[in-house]
XYZ file of C-alpha atoms in Angstrom:
291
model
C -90.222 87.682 -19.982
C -90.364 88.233 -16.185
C -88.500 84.859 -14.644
C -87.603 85.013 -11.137
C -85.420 81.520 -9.847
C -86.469 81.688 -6.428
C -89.699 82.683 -6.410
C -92.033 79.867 -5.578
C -94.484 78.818 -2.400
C -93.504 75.828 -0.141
C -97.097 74.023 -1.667
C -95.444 74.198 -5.009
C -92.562 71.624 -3.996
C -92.949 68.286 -5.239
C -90.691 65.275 -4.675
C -89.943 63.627 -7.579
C -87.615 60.657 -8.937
C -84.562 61.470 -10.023
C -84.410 58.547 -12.582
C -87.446 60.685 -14.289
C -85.572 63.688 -15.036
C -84.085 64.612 -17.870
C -80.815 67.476 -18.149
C -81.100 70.610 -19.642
C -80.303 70.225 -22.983
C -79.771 74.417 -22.977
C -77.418 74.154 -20.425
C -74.356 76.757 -21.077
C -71.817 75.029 -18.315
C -70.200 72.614 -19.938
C -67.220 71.569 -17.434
C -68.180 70.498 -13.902
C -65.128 71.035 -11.220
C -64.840 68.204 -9.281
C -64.142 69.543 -6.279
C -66.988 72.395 -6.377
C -69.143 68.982 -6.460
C -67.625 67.889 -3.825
C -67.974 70.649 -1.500
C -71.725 70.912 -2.880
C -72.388 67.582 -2.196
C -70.831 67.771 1.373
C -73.524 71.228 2.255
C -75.847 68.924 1.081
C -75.177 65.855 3.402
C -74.449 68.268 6.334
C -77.295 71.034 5.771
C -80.057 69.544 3.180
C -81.002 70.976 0.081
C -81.913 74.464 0.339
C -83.150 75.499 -2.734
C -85.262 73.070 -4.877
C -84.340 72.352 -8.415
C -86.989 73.645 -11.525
C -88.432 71.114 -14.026
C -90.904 71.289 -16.405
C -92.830 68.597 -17.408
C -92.314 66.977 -20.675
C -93.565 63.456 -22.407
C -92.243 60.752 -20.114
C -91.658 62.111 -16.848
C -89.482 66.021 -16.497
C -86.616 68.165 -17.758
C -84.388 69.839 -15.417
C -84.399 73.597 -16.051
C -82.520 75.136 -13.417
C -79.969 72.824 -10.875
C -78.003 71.155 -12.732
C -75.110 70.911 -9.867
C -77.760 70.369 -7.244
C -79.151 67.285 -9.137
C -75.929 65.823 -9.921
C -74.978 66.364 -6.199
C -77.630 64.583 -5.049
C -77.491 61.716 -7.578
C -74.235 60.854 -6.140
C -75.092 61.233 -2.713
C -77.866 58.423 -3.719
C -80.760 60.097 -3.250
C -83.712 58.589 -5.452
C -86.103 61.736 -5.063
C -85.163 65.344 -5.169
C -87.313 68.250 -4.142
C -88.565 69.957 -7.066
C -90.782 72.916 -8.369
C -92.843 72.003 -11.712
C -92.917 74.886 -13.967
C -95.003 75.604 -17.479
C -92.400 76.533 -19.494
C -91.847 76.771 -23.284
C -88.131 75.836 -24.588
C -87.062 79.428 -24.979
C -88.064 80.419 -21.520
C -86.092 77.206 -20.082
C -83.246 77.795 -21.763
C -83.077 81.245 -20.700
C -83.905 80.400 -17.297
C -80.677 77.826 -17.620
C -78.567 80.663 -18.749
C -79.795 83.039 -15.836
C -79.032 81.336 -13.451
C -75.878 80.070 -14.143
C -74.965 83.764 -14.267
C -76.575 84.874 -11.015
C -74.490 82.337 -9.414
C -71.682 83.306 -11.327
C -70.127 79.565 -12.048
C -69.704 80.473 -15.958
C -66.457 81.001 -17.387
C -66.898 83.696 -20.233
C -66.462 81.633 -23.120
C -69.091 79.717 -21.716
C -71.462 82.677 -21.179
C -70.099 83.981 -24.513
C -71.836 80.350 -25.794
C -74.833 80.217 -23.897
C -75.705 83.734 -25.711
C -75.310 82.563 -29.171
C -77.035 79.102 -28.423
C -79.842 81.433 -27.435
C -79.635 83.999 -30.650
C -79.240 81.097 -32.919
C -81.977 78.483 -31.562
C -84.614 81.492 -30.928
C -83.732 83.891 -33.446
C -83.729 86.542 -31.117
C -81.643 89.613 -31.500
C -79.304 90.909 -29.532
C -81.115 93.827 -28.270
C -83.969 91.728 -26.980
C -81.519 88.724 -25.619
C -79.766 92.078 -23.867
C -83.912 92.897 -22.170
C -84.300 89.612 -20.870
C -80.769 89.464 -18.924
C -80.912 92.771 -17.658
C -77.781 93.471 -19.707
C -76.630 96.174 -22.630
C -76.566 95.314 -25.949
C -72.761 95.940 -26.255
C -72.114 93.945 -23.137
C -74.003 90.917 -25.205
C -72.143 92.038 -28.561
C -68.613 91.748 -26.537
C -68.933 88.596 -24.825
C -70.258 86.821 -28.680
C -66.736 88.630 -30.102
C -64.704 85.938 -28.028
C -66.398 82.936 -29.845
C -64.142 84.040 -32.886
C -61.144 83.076 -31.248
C -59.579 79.446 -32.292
C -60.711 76.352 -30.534
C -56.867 76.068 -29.323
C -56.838 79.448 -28.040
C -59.908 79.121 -26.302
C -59.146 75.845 -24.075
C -55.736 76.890 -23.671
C -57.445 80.239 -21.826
C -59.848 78.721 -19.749
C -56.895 75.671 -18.334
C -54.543 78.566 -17.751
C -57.536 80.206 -16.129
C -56.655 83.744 -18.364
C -59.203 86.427 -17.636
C -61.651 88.185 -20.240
C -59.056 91.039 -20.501
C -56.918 88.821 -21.713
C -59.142 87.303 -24.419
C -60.178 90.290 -25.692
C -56.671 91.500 -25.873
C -55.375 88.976 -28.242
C -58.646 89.598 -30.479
C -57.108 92.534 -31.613
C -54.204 90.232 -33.750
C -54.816 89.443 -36.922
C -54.372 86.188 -36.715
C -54.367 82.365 -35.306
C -50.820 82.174 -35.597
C -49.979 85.862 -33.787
C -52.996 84.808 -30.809
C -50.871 81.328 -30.083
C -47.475 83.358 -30.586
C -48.736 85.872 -27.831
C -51.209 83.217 -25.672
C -47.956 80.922 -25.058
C -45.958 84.328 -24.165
C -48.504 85.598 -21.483
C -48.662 81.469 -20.193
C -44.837 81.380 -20.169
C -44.118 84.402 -18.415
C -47.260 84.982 -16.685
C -48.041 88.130 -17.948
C -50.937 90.681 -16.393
C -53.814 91.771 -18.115
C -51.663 95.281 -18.998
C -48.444 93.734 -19.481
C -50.425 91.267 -22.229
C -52.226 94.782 -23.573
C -48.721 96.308 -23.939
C -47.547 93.042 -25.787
C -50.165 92.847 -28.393
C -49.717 96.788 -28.722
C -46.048 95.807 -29.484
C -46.852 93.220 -31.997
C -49.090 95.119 -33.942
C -46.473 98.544 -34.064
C -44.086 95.819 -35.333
C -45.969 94.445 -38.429
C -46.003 98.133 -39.805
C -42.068 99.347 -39.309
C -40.423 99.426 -42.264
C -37.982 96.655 -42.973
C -34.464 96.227 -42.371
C -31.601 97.240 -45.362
C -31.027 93.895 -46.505
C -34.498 93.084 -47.181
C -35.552 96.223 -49.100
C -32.737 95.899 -50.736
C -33.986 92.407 -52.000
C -37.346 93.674 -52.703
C -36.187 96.535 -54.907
C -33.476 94.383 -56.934
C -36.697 91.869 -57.287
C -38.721 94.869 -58.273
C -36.232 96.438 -61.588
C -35.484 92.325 -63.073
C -39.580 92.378 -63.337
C -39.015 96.303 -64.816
C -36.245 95.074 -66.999
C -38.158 92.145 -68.052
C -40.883 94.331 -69.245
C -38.760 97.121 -70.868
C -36.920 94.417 -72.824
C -40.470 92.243 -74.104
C -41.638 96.198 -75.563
C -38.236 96.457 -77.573
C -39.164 93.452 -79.071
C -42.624 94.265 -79.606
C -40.863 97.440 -81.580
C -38.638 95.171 -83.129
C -41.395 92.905 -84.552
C -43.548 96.013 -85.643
C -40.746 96.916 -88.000
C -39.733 99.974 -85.653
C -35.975 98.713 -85.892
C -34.971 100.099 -81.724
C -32.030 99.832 -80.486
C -31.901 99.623 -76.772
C -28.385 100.013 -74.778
C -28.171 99.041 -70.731
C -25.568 100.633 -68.306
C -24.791 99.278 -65.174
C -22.878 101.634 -63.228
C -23.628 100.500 -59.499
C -25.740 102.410 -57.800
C -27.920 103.034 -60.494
C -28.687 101.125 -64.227
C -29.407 103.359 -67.177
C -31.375 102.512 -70.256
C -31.135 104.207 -73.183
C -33.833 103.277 -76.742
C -33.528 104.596 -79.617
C -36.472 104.526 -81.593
C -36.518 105.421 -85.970
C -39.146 107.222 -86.552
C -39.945 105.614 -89.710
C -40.473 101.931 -90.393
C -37.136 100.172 -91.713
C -37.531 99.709 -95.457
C -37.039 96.093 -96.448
C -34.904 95.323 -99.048
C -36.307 93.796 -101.892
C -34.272 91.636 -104.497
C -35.319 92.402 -108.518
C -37.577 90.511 -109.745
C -35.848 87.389 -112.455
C -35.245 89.414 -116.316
C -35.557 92.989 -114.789
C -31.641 93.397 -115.896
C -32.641 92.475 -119.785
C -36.170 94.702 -120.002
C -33.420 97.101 -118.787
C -30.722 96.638 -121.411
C -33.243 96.297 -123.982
C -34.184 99.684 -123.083
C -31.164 101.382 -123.443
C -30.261 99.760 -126.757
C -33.201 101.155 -128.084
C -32.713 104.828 -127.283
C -29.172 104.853 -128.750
């Protein structure tokens, strides 16, 4: 796709009604600063327009493809027409063309550029190679920017009204999670950390979750660890004990250490069994007759 913004012939310029145009639904910028408006609209009233807007023509009168800020300028300056160059063009190529110039003029922040690519992958199943062709960038470039969509909403408007850089975005991607990117996000805010100093905090952070723990707490992890060993020790015995094993199991404490000592028959206990009624007299009857 060959698009070029500025390429047009003065016969191509059309004035049309500003009341017949419809935005960009494609269009990546989503915050407008009021006072880049302003100082837009004030080259306007001093200088003109200089560059047309591009529409293409759709059921009902036009859709703005590329100018968003010029046509919003001029709507508040009261203008009812705006010079304009009519285009063929199919929704991918608009929204493309949307997204290219935005970034030519470079008035996107990089979540918003990060959006504008995955608006484009995901309404024109393109891939990321070919996405990377038709902006002149590389395919890890494109891969990069779409990594920053991943972090939270909160993180992400908190970066863009603290005005944070990329650097620091992809920075706190490398935490492993929401809670650890708003611990280290309101650090760098509070004490208006660099892109390095941030780089070195997240390094930090993620050295800390891997150092072993203090005393105390192994030591409650480990006394944790033998009542579950006990517990299980104890519930064989009495599998033994059921099985008619007869074990005897003896516990120790001496301190530092607890020792466990089961002894185990190794024949089954014999139950005792009570005569059965009249055994005595078969018995006696016996020995009378054998004297």
């Amino acid at each position: 796709m060959n698009i070029d913004l500025g390429d047009f012939e003065q016969n191509e310029l059309q004035q049309i009604p500003i009341n017949k145009i419809r935005l960009n639904p494609f269009q990546p910028r989503k915050d407008f600063e009021p006072e880049k408006l302003a100082e837009l609209m004030q080259s306007i009233k001093t200088y003109g327009l200089l560059q047309p807007i591009i529409v293409r023509v759709v059921e009902g009168g036009y859709q703005l493809v590329a100018g968003d800020r010029r046509l919003r300028a001029c709507s508040q300056l009261g203008w009812t027409e705006i010079p304009a160059v009519v285009r063929e063009l199919s929704e991918n190529a608009m929204a493309t063309m949307a997204l290219i110039e935005n970034l030519q003029r470079e008035n996107l922040s990089f979540l918003e550029e990060a959006a504008g690519y995955e608006r484009l992958l995901r309404e024109f199943g393109l891939t990321q190679e070919v996405l990377a062709q038709r902006l002149g960038k590389s395919q890890s470039t494109i891969a990069n920017k779409l990594r920053l969509l991943k972090l939270p909403e909160k993180v992400k408007e908190k970066l863009l009204k603290e005005e944070l850089t990329e650097r620091h975005a992809r920075a706190l991607l490398k935490l492993p999670d929401a809670a650890a990117q708003e611990k280290i996000l309101n650090e760098i805010c509070n004490l208006n950390y660099t892109v390095k100093q941030t780089e070195q905090r997240v390094e930090e952070y993620l050295r800390s979750l891997s150092a072993p723990l203090p005393a105390k707490e192994r030591k409650k992890v480990i006394i944790r660890d033998i009542r579950i060993f006990l517990n299980t020790v104890r519930q064989a015995v009495s599998l033994l004990e059921s099985g008619g094993l007869g074990p005897k199991i003896k516990e120790k404490d001496f301190g530092d250490y607890l020792e466990i000592t089961i002894r185990i028959p190794k024949q089954r206990k014999q139950k005792k069994t009570r005569p059965a009624a009249g055994s005595h007299i078969a018995r006696e009857i016996n020995q009378a007759a054998t004297t």
